[in-house]
């Protein structure tokens, strides 16, 4: 624009100005009151139509303070080039601010006109309101706008050949932002358009963490480069539309028709959500890396204009609500499936020399069926998998890896309830307290221990004395329960899992000899293995029973015990396995019988420290063999068949326990704390033989074959003079394979 252009629309210089001083080149003015039509007049008339300035001044600086106003019948403020700071009101019927050359505007007030601000080159910092009542909010050849306020217009919030916009406020119009060449937009606020939120004839560079919305296109350009962590949407068109769309999305992009449309090419990296009523993503040449969610009547379509080459890598979710998740053309396409991939809908490869790559890893089981497939399938990964024809099946091995861990935890708890205080001997031969009168025939056998002060209270230490309430044969009955949880962290191909277990038993024991106690018990319990990401679960109900014995003797000059037990049981397991098929999620189920046997032995020495305290080092060894029947699943398109198998484990456990015996009236309270270590080793053949998709699928049980752990715990036992004792204990174990086990047990014993 030029002075000639100003004259053509009726501008002429005038000498009137209420802002102080009058408008002139290089003038700095303050506008503190109400200024109305004090600028230029129409040619041949005396009428003034500009609030301040004539449109011919250069380097005019004007400051409109809060509460002040500058109003023109045609233009609020006009100059060839100007700098305006406005905290008040600037208004004109055509333009709020008009600068044929350049304008720098800082606004915290209100600027309005048919077009709010018009200039060839404009720089605007806005925290107030700029409005274009019938045209544009800001119009320029080059516009640089920092907006934290409101820019609104009937046509375009901002229109420029080149628009550079940083917005944390609100911009709206039929087009929120429109650029004849390039729009560079950083938005953390709200940009909306009746037609398009951001529109660029050539290139749109958009970084959005706020909201961009429109009816037809959220963002449209010949080349759209979009990084979105916020929301971009179109109520009746495409969220992002372009000839070439380059999109990185971790937010939400949605279109009533298409989420992302690239006429020639779409290059999309998605960790968020992309959705479209007809297509999630549609283009000719399509490159998509997805770890988020893509949905549409067709999830991804690469057949536009006859189709281009598709390269899709998925570790997220792609859903075809109309039945087709992926629709490729007849070109040589590539599909890569990574752990975490969920495809719901048909996969139409479209023919051609397609390549499907997949990695079977830490995930639920898959069943992938490829339609119109004439290419090559390449499989990799740690999890078991089968390729057969146009189908891929993978298997989550976590339940098989956790089978022996679950059995070891359950049987360890059974061993724990056979112990007395803190898990070392419910089959104790000892008295409830030395304060109780001993049976003389037995007491003579422990004269050697009578001089040890600590043993006066450590009930397990004076091994042969019996309270007067116990009959000559020392019979007792007991009932005890246990509960615990094993948490296994994800590792390799194994999912994170949690196993809960609980059970209880009743038992009877007696003194077979003064130094030997024997007993028997029966009980039952349940363990439930639950896998992460709803991959499945296994529930096992087990009945068990066994024999135990405790022999008292002297070693290293101290009272010692040897505890032995043999127990076993049988159970029924119900297994559920989730199969993520692209034709619909399936849940495969089965049941099978199992049994186990476990012999064990434990040696301990009671070392007196001082009055009331005893230190007990111990070492135990137990062996567990589990026998699992085979089974075949039902409820799945590709059921899994598992052959019968045997698992074997051996566990070594060493610990040091400190016990305190405290008289409580006529009763005795025993408390303890202990620390220790254990090791578990798998033995024998660890191969699991299965059949999947009609193909043999043997694999070695995953997970570590040898693990070590550290443990600690504590407990109490309250022994009454009347022959009733109450017991409780807790324990925590940390394993070298990132597993943790916490458990508790408790119960009572009655001597008669």
XYZ file of N, CA and C in Angstrom, residues 37-236:
600
model
N -12.412 11.223 15.392
C -12.260 11.826 14.067
C -11.405 13.089 14.089
N -10.239 12.976 14.686
C -9.331 14.118 14.701
C -8.224 13.971 13.663
N -8.346 12.972 12.771
C -7.309 12.760 11.773
C -7.693 13.344 10.434
N -7.355 12.659 9.333
C -7.521 13.181 7.984
C -8.975 13.273 7.561
N -9.225 14.140 6.538
C -10.563 14.299 5.993
C -10.624 13.851 4.555
N -11.814 13.676 4.043
C -11.991 13.254 2.658
C -11.609 14.394 1.725
N -11.105 14.101 0.525
C -10.701 15.170 -0.423
C -11.870 16.087 -0.745
N -11.594 17.366 -0.715
C -12.599 18.362 -1.074
C -13.617 18.624 0.007
N -13.411 18.016 1.199
C -14.343 18.240 2.302
C -13.547 18.590 3.537
N -14.282 19.023 4.533
C -13.624 19.295 5.814
C -13.879 18.181 6.817
N -14.502 17.096 6.367
C -14.845 16.008 7.294
C -13.585 15.262 7.712
N -13.516 14.929 8.971
C -12.420 14.124 9.511
C -12.912 12.689 9.692
N -12.144 11.726 9.197
C -12.599 10.320 9.229
C -11.613 9.393 9.917
N -10.519 9.915 10.442
C -9.502 9.104 11.127
C -9.401 9.584 12.561
N -9.391 8.650 13.480
C -9.286 9.030 14.884
C -8.002 9.769 15.168
N -6.844 9.204 14.737
C -5.551 9.868 14.950
C -4.646 9.487 13.796
N -3.924 10.491 13.269
C -3.030 10.289 12.139
C -3.753 10.535 10.833
N -2.980 10.627 9.773
C -3.548 10.870 8.443
C -3.327 9.707 7.489
N -2.437 8.801 7.855
C -2.068 7.710 6.965
C -0.799 7.967 6.212
N -0.191 9.171 6.391
C 1.025 9.506 5.664
C 2.244 9.594 6.575
N 2.054 9.589 7.881
C 3.174 9.748 8.798
C 4.069 8.486 8.792
N 5.333 8.700 9.074
C 6.270 7.585 9.261
C 6.787 7.619 10.687
N 7.025 6.451 11.217
C 7.556 6.303 12.579
C 6.689 7.023 13.606
N 5.394 6.936 13.438
C 4.483 7.518 14.416
C 4.343 6.559 15.584
N 4.456 7.097 16.791
C 4.300 6.299 18.009
C 3.142 6.845 18.804
N 2.212 5.964 19.143
C 1.043 6.408 19.903
C 0.791 5.445 21.051
N 0.460 6.043 22.201
C 0.133 5.264 23.389
C -1.261 5.643 23.853
N -2.169 4.687 23.853
C -3.540 4.922 24.307
C -3.675 4.265 25.674
N -3.867 5.100 26.690
C -3.860 4.582 28.051
C -5.203 3.950 28.388
N -5.227 3.231 29.495
C -6.457 2.592 29.947
C -7.533 3.640 30.208
N -8.716 3.408 29.703
C -9.818 4.333 29.874
C -9.947 5.329 28.746
N -8.875 5.475 27.924
C -8.909 6.396 26.795
C -9.442 5.675 25.562
N -9.853 6.464 24.552
C -10.347 5.865 23.317
C -9.967 6.734 22.143
N -9.686 6.058 21.018
C -9.414 6.740 19.753
C -10.356 6.107 18.733
N -11.280 6.928 18.182
C -12.303 6.407 17.289
C -12.328 7.221 16.010
N -12.356 6.512 14.867
C -12.481 7.187 13.589
C -13.684 6.664 12.834
N -14.322 7.579 12.089
C -15.458 7.134 11.285
C -15.025 6.077 10.286
N -13.761 6.186 9.820
C -13.239 5.197 8.883
C -12.145 4.341 9.510
N -11.155 5.022 10.146
C -10.000 4.316 10.713
C -9.722 4.862 12.106
N -9.369 3.982 13.012
C -9.004 4.431 14.351
C -7.701 5.182 14.346
N -6.587 4.548 13.971
C -5.273 5.185 13.856
C -4.690 4.782 12.508
N -4.157 5.760 11.761
C -3.580 5.490 10.451
C -2.261 6.217 10.316
N -1.241 5.515 9.789
C 0.057 6.110 9.469
C 0.768 5.158 8.536
N 1.762 5.681 7.786
C 2.538 4.799 6.925
C 3.231 3.720 7.753
N 3.858 4.129 8.825
C 4.499 3.181 9.743
C 4.289 3.685 11.154
N 4.037 2.756 12.062
C 3.697 3.204 13.413
C 4.018 2.126 14.439
N 4.087 2.624 15.684
C 4.175 1.761 16.851
C 3.068 2.184 17.799
N 2.197 1.239 18.131
C 1.038 1.572 18.957
C 1.025 0.681 20.190
N 0.860 1.335 21.339
C 0.630 0.607 22.590
C -0.750 0.995 23.079
N -1.627 0.024 23.181
C -3.022 0.326 23.505
C -3.488 -0.441 24.727
N -3.936 0.327 25.731
C -4.599 -0.254 26.897
C -6.047 0.206 26.969
N -6.440 1.036 25.992
C -7.798 1.561 25.966
C -8.597 0.966 24.833
N -9.185 1.857 23.988
C -10.034 1.407 22.892
C -9.639 2.124 21.610
N -9.433 1.355 20.544
C -9.172 1.905 19.217
C -10.198 1.286 18.281
N -10.950 2.131 17.534
C -12.013 1.602 16.689
C -12.177 2.435 15.439
N -12.516 1.771 14.330
C -12.862 2.435 13.084
C -13.832 1.560 12.319
N -14.646 2.183 11.468
C -15.629 1.384 10.740
C -14.959 0.473 9.721
N -13.810 0.933 9.129
C -13.075 0.082 8.198
C -11.912 -0.638 8.889
N -11.055 0.148 9.549
C -9.882 -0.422 10.195
C -9.747 0.139 11.606
N -9.367 -0.730 12.530
C -8.976 -0.207 13.835
C -7.636 0.470 13.724
N -6.643 -0.212 13.127
C -5.307 0.336 12.869
C -4.963 0.017 11.428
N -4.459 1.057 10.703
C -4.117 0.888 9.290
C -2.733 1.464 9.035
N -1.820 0.608 8.485
C -0.456 1.063 8.190
C -0.040 0.474 6.849
N 0.026 1.274 5.776
C 0.436 0.750 4.470
C 1.825 0.129 4.494
N 2.695 0.575 5.391
C 4.049 0.016 5.441
C 4.156 -1.008 6.575
N 4.290 -0.529 7.806
C 4.551 -1.453 8.915
C 3.905 -0.947 10.183
N 3.479 -1.893 11.018
C 2.908 -1.539 12.311
C 3.386 -2.531 13.356
N 3.751 -1.978 14.500
C 4.061 -2.788 15.680
C 3.048 -2.423 16.742
N 2.268 -3.416 17.161
C 1.147 -3.136 18.045
C 1.256 -4.013 19.297
N 1.162 -3.355 20.448
C 1.043 -4.061 21.723
C -0.302 -3.694 22.305
N -1.164 -4.673 22.469
C -2.547 -4.386 22.847
C -2.973 -5.177 24.068
N -3.442 -4.432 25.063
C -4.080 -5.062 26.223
C -5.495 -4.524 26.389
N -5.928 -3.719 25.413
C -7.272 -3.166 25.438
C -8.122 -3.754 24.344
N -8.747 -2.884 23.526
C -9.653 -3.334 22.473
C -9.346 -2.602 21.186
N -9.202 -3.381 20.089
C -9.013 -2.821 18.758
C -10.056 -3.459 17.855
N -10.826 -2.624 17.123
C -11.891 -3.192 16.300
C -12.087 -2.387 15.033
N -12.664 -3.051 14.041
C -13.015 -2.446 12.771
C -13.570 -3.536 11.882
N -13.934 -3.159 10.644
C -14.273 -4.223 9.705
C -13.104 -5.187 9.644
N -11.867 -4.618 9.630
C -10.637 -5.362 9.887
C -9.967 -4.709 11.087
N -9.581 -5.494 12.055
C -9.004 -4.920 13.274
C -7.711 -4.204 13.010
N -6.707 -4.893 12.416
C -5.397 -4.313 12.119
C -5.030 -4.710 10.698
N -4.607 -3.735 9.894
C -4.156 -4.007 8.532
C -2.838 -3.300 8.308
N -1.840 -4.052 7.799
C -0.535 -3.469 7.502
C 0.183 -4.391 6.544
N 1.197 -3.843 5.868
C 2.007 -4.707 5.013
C 2.826 -5.664 5.857
N 3.502 -5.125 6.849
C 4.254 -5.930 7.811
C 3.749 -5.558 9.191
N 3.286 -6.541 9.954
C 2.723 -6.234 11.252
C 3.286 -7.185 12.303
N 3.590 -6.607 13.447
C 4.006 -7.388 14.617
C 3.052 -7.040 15.739
N 2.355 -8.034 16.239
C 1.316 -7.793 17.236
C 1.576 -8.648 18.466
N 1.541 -7.990 19.625
C 1.544 -8.686 20.911
C 0.233 -8.342 21.580
N -0.624 -9.334 21.724
C -1.990 -9.061 22.162
C -2.356 -9.843 23.411
N -2.821 -9.110 24.408
C -3.413 -9.742 25.594
C -4.812 -9.197 25.830
N -5.281 -8.407 24.860
C -6.626 -7.852 24.949
C -7.535 -8.457 23.908
N -8.258 -7.580 23.171
C -9.222 -8.036 22.174
C -8.976 -7.325 20.855
N -8.867 -8.106 19.791
C -8.766 -7.576 18.434
C -9.872 -8.240 17.625
N -10.712 -7.432 16.994
C -11.844 -8.017 16.282
C -11.999 -7.408 14.901
N -12.354 -8.261 13.942
C -12.716 -7.837 12.601
C -14.200 -8.100 12.418
N -14.998 -7.057 12.490
C -16.452 -7.241 12.571
C -17.037 -7.875 11.315
N -16.516 -7.474 10.129
C -17.045 -8.044 8.888
C -15.952 -8.624 8.005
N -14.675 -8.373 8.370
C -13.583 -8.878 7.544
C -12.628 -9.715 8.405
N -11.423 -9.182 8.637
C -10.362 -9.942 9.284
C -9.952 -9.310 10.609
N -9.445 -10.156 11.489
C -8.898 -9.632 12.730
C -7.597 -8.911 12.478
N -6.621 -9.607 11.854
C -5.330 -9.024 11.479
C -5.077 -9.400 10.030
N -4.737 -8.380 9.192
C -4.475 -8.618 7.777
C -3.129 -8.008 7.421
N -2.235 -8.801 6.776
C -0.906 -8.294 6.440
C -0.295 -9.157 5.355
N 0.812 -8.662 4.792
C 1.637 -9.495 3.921
C 2.473 -10.432 4.794
N 3.097 -9.848 5.816
C 3.856 -10.638 6.792
C 3.333 -10.295 8.174
N 2.866 -11.302 8.875
C 2.302 -11.071 10.209
C 3.040 -11.919 11.228
N 3.491 -11.264 12.293
C 4.087 -11.955 13.441
C 3.222 -11.615 14.640
N 2.587 -12.633 15.193
C 1.581 -12.383 16.222
C 1.863 -13.261 17.429
N 1.907 -12.590 18.606
C 1.955 -13.287 19.889
C 0.658 -12.962 20.610
N -0.200 -13.959 20.725
C -1.538 -13.691 21.247
C -1.810 -14.468 22.521
N -2.149 -13.711 23.568
C -2.606 -14.318 24.810
C -4.015 -13.849 25.140
N -4.583 -13.075 24.231
C -5.930 -12.559 24.439
C -6.906 -13.168 23.465
N -7.700 -12.315 22.785
C -8.721 -12.787 21.857
C -8.591 -12.058 20.531
N -8.513 -12.838 19.460
C -8.549 -12.302 18.101
C -9.706 -12.991 17.396
N -10.665 -12.219 16.940
C -11.841 -12.809 16.301
C -12.209 -12.024 15.067
N -12.848 -12.718 14.110
C -13.215 -12.055 12.862
C -14.346 -12.806 12.196
N -15.010 -12.072 11.297
C -16.058 -12.704 10.509
C -15.453 -13.622 9.461
N -14.347 -13.180 8.835
C -13.708 -14.014 7.819
C -12.504 -14.757 8.380
N -11.418 -14.038 8.657
C -10.185 -14.690 9.066
C -9.637 -14.017 10.313
N -9.359 -14.811 11.310
C -8.761 -14.234 12.509
C -7.458 -13.556 12.175
N -6.574 -14.265 11.446
C -5.315 -13.702 10.953
C -5.172 -14.130 9.508
N -4.893 -13.168 8.604
C -4.637 -13.472 7.200
C -3.349 -12.789 6.793
N -2.432 -13.559 6.171
C -1.170 -12.984 5.709
C -0.597 -13.895 4.646
N 0.319 -13.357 3.852
C 1.070 -14.241 2.971
C 1.927 -15.181 3.817
N 2.622 -14.589 4.782
C 3.432 -15.370 5.723
C 2.969 -15.026 7.126
N 2.499 -16.019 7.840
C 1.980 -15.794 9.190
C 2.802 -16.582 10.190
N 3.333 -15.875 11.178
C 4.065 -16.494 12.281
C 3.291 -16.191 13.559
N 2.681 -17.211 14.129
C 1.738 -16.982 15.223
C 2.100 -17.859 16.415
N 2.173 -17.219 17.574
C 2.283 -17.938 18.843
C 1.049 -17.587 19.646
N 0.235 -18.585 19.936
C -1.068 -18.314 20.544
C -1.265 -19.106 21.832
N -1.588 -18.369 22.887
C -2.009 -19.007 24.138
C -3.395 -18.522 24.532
N -3.995 -17.720 23.639
C -5.335 -17.207 23.890
C -6.344 -17.836 22.959
N -7.169 -16.996 22.302
C -8.227 -17.477 21.417
C -8.158 -16.746 20.089
N -8.175 -17.514 18.997
C -8.224 -16.960 17.648
C -9.360 -17.651 16.915
N -10.255 -16.857 16.305
C -11.409 -17.469 15.642
C -11.808 -16.687 14.410
N -12.486 -17.361 13.507
C -13.002 -16.767 12.277
C -13.512 -17.872 11.385
N -13.934 -17.517 10.186
C -14.258 -18.567 9.234
C -12.998 -19.398 9.007
N -11.866 -18.731 8.936
C -10.542 -19.340 9.029
C -9.892 -18.755 10.279
N -9.425 -19.599 11.172
C -8.737 -19.054 12.343
C -7.484 -18.330 11.932
N -6.592 -19.056 11.219
C -5.362 -18.478 10.673
C -5.272 -18.923 9.223
N -5.048 -17.956 8.311
C -4.915 -18.275 6.892
C -3.656 -17.632 6.353
N -2.885 -18.421 5.580
C -1.655 -17.909 4.986
C -1.648 -18.216 3.498
N -1.323 -17.200 2.689
C -1.246 -17.406 1.248
C -0.013 -18.201 0.850
N 0.991 -18.234 1.727
C 2.154 -19.089 1.468
C 2.397 -19.993 2.676
N 2.979 -19.441 3.746
C 3.415 -20.273 4.873
C 2.823 -19.776 6.186
N 2.306 -20.715 6.950
C 1.852 -20.413 8.312
C 2.701 -21.216 9.284
N 3.298 -20.533 10.229
C 4.063 -21.181 11.300
C 3.343 -20.862 12.602
N 2.797 -21.887 13.222
C 1.891 -21.678 14.349
C 2.337 -22.529 15.532
N 2.479 -21.863 16.671
C 2.683 -22.565 17.939
C 1.492 -22.226 18.815
N 0.682 -23.224 19.133
C -0.588 -22.969 19.813
C -0.701 -23.757 21.109
N -0.955 -23.032 22.181
C -1.291 -23.663 23.459
C -2.654 -23.190 23.935
N -3.323 -22.412 23.067
C -4.648 -21.902 23.403
C -5.713 -22.547 22.549
N -6.574 -21.698 21.956
C -7.701 -22.196 21.177
C -7.749 -21.465 19.842
N -7.683 -22.246 18.756
C -7.826 -21.700 17.413
C -9.005 -22.407 16.761
N -9.968 -21.651 16.270
C -11.143 -22.277 15.668
C -11.525 -21.565 14.385
N -12.117 -22.334 13.475
C -12.581 -21.770 12.224
C -13.830 -22.482 11.758
N -14.750 -21.732 11.168
C -15.927 -22.375 10.603
C -15.529 -23.287 9.455
N -14.521 -22.861 8.681
C -14.017 -23.696 7.590
C -12.735 -24.411 7.999
N -11.718 -23.647 8.421
C -10.443 -24.257 8.775
C -9.842 -23.540 9.965
N -9.224 -24.308 10.847
C -8.532 -23.697 11.975
C -7.257 -23.022 11.530
N -6.380 -23.787 10.869
C -5.144 -23.251 10.293
C -5.119 -23.664 8.826
N -4.956 -22.673 7.940
C -4.968 -22.924 6.502
C -3.748 -22.268 5.883
N -3.025 -23.013 5.040
C -1.884 -22.436 4.323
C -1.889 -22.971 2.903
N -1.708 -22.074 1.957
C -1.715 -22.491 0.558
C -0.530 -23.389 0.239
N 0.616 -23.115 0.841
C 1.793 -23.949 0.578
C 2.155 -24.801 1.791
N 2.627 -24.170 2.866
C 3.161 -24.943 3.991
C 2.576 -24.463 5.306
N 2.170 -25.406 6.124
C 1.756 -25.103 7.500
C 2.663 -25.867 8.450
N 3.346 -25.137 9.302
C 4.176 -25.728 10.358
C 3.460 -25.473 11.676
N 2.909 -26.510 12.251
C 2.039 -26.341 13.411
C 2.565 -27.176 14.574
N 2.768 -26.503 15.705
C 3.067 -27.187 16.962
C 1.918 -26.862 17.900
N 1.140 -27.865 18.246
C -0.094 -27.623 18.995
C -0.130 -28.412 20.293
N -0.321 -27.675 21.378
C -0.576 -28.310 22.674
C -1.916 -27.857 23.230
N -2.622 -27.062 22.431
C -3.940 -26.581 22.832
C -5.029 -27.236 22.014
N -5.943 -26.406 21.473
C -7.069 -26.920 20.698
C -7.158 -26.177 19.374
N -7.227 -26.937 18.291
C -7.471 -26.387 16.960
C -8.687 -27.117 16.411
N -9.724 -26.370 16.062
C -10.955 -27.019 15.618
C -11.573 -26.243 14.476
N -12.330 -26.962 13.642
C -13.017 -26.343 12.513
C -14.077 -27.299 12.008
N -14.825 -26.827 11.028
C -15.823 -27.686 10.422
C -15.195 -28.584 9.366
N -14.399 -28.012 8.444
C -13.873 -28.788 7.319
C -12.491 -29.358 7.605
N -11.542 -28.508 7.998
C -10.186 -28.954 8.293
C -9.698 -28.303 9.583
N -9.183 -29.108 10.494
C -8.483 -28.523 11.628
C -7.246 -27.809 11.149
N -6.423 -28.520 10.359
C -5.236 -27.956 9.720
C -5.248 -28.401 8.263
N -5.021 -27.447 7.344
C -4.927 -27.806 5.924
C -3.794 -27.029 5.282
N -3.028 -27.721 4.412
C -1.969 -27.069 3.645
C -1.548 -28.004 2.527
N -0.810 -27.467 1.582
C -0.204 -28.355 0.585
C 0.760 -29.304 1.272
N 1.603 -28.750 2.129
C 2.469 -29.565 2.992
C 2.177 -29.169 4.432
N 1.700 -30.114 5.204
C 1.386 -29.843 6.613
C 2.376 -30.595 7.489
N 3.134 -29.849 8.259
C 4.069 -30.417 9.231
C 3.491 -30.145 10.623
N 2.984 -31.178 11.256
C 2.208 -30.991 12.479
C 2.809 -31.819 13.604
N 3.051 -31.150 14.723
C 3.410 -31.835 15.967
C 2.321 -31.515 16.974
N 1.600 -32.526 17.394
C 0.411 -32.295 18.214
C 0.462 -33.068 19.518
N 0.316 -32.318 20.608
C 0.125 -32.939 21.921
C -1.212 -32.533 22.513
N -1.953 -31.743 21.761
C -3.264 -31.282 22.217
C -4.370 -31.940 21.435
N -5.303 -31.118 20.914
C -6.448 -31.633 20.171
C -6.609 -30.870 18.869
N -6.720 -31.611 17.778
C -7.021 -31.046 16.464
C -8.228 -31.797 15.931
N -9.283 -31.063 15.551
C -10.503 -31.756 15.146
C -11.230 -31.009 14.046
N -12.033 -31.764 13.292
C -12.898 -31.209 12.257
C -14.254 -31.878 12.387
N -15.303 -31.068 12.485
C -16.637 -31.606 12.731
C -17.219 -32.297 11.512
N -16.781 -31.898 10.309
C -17.386 -32.484 9.111
C -16.349 -32.808 8.042
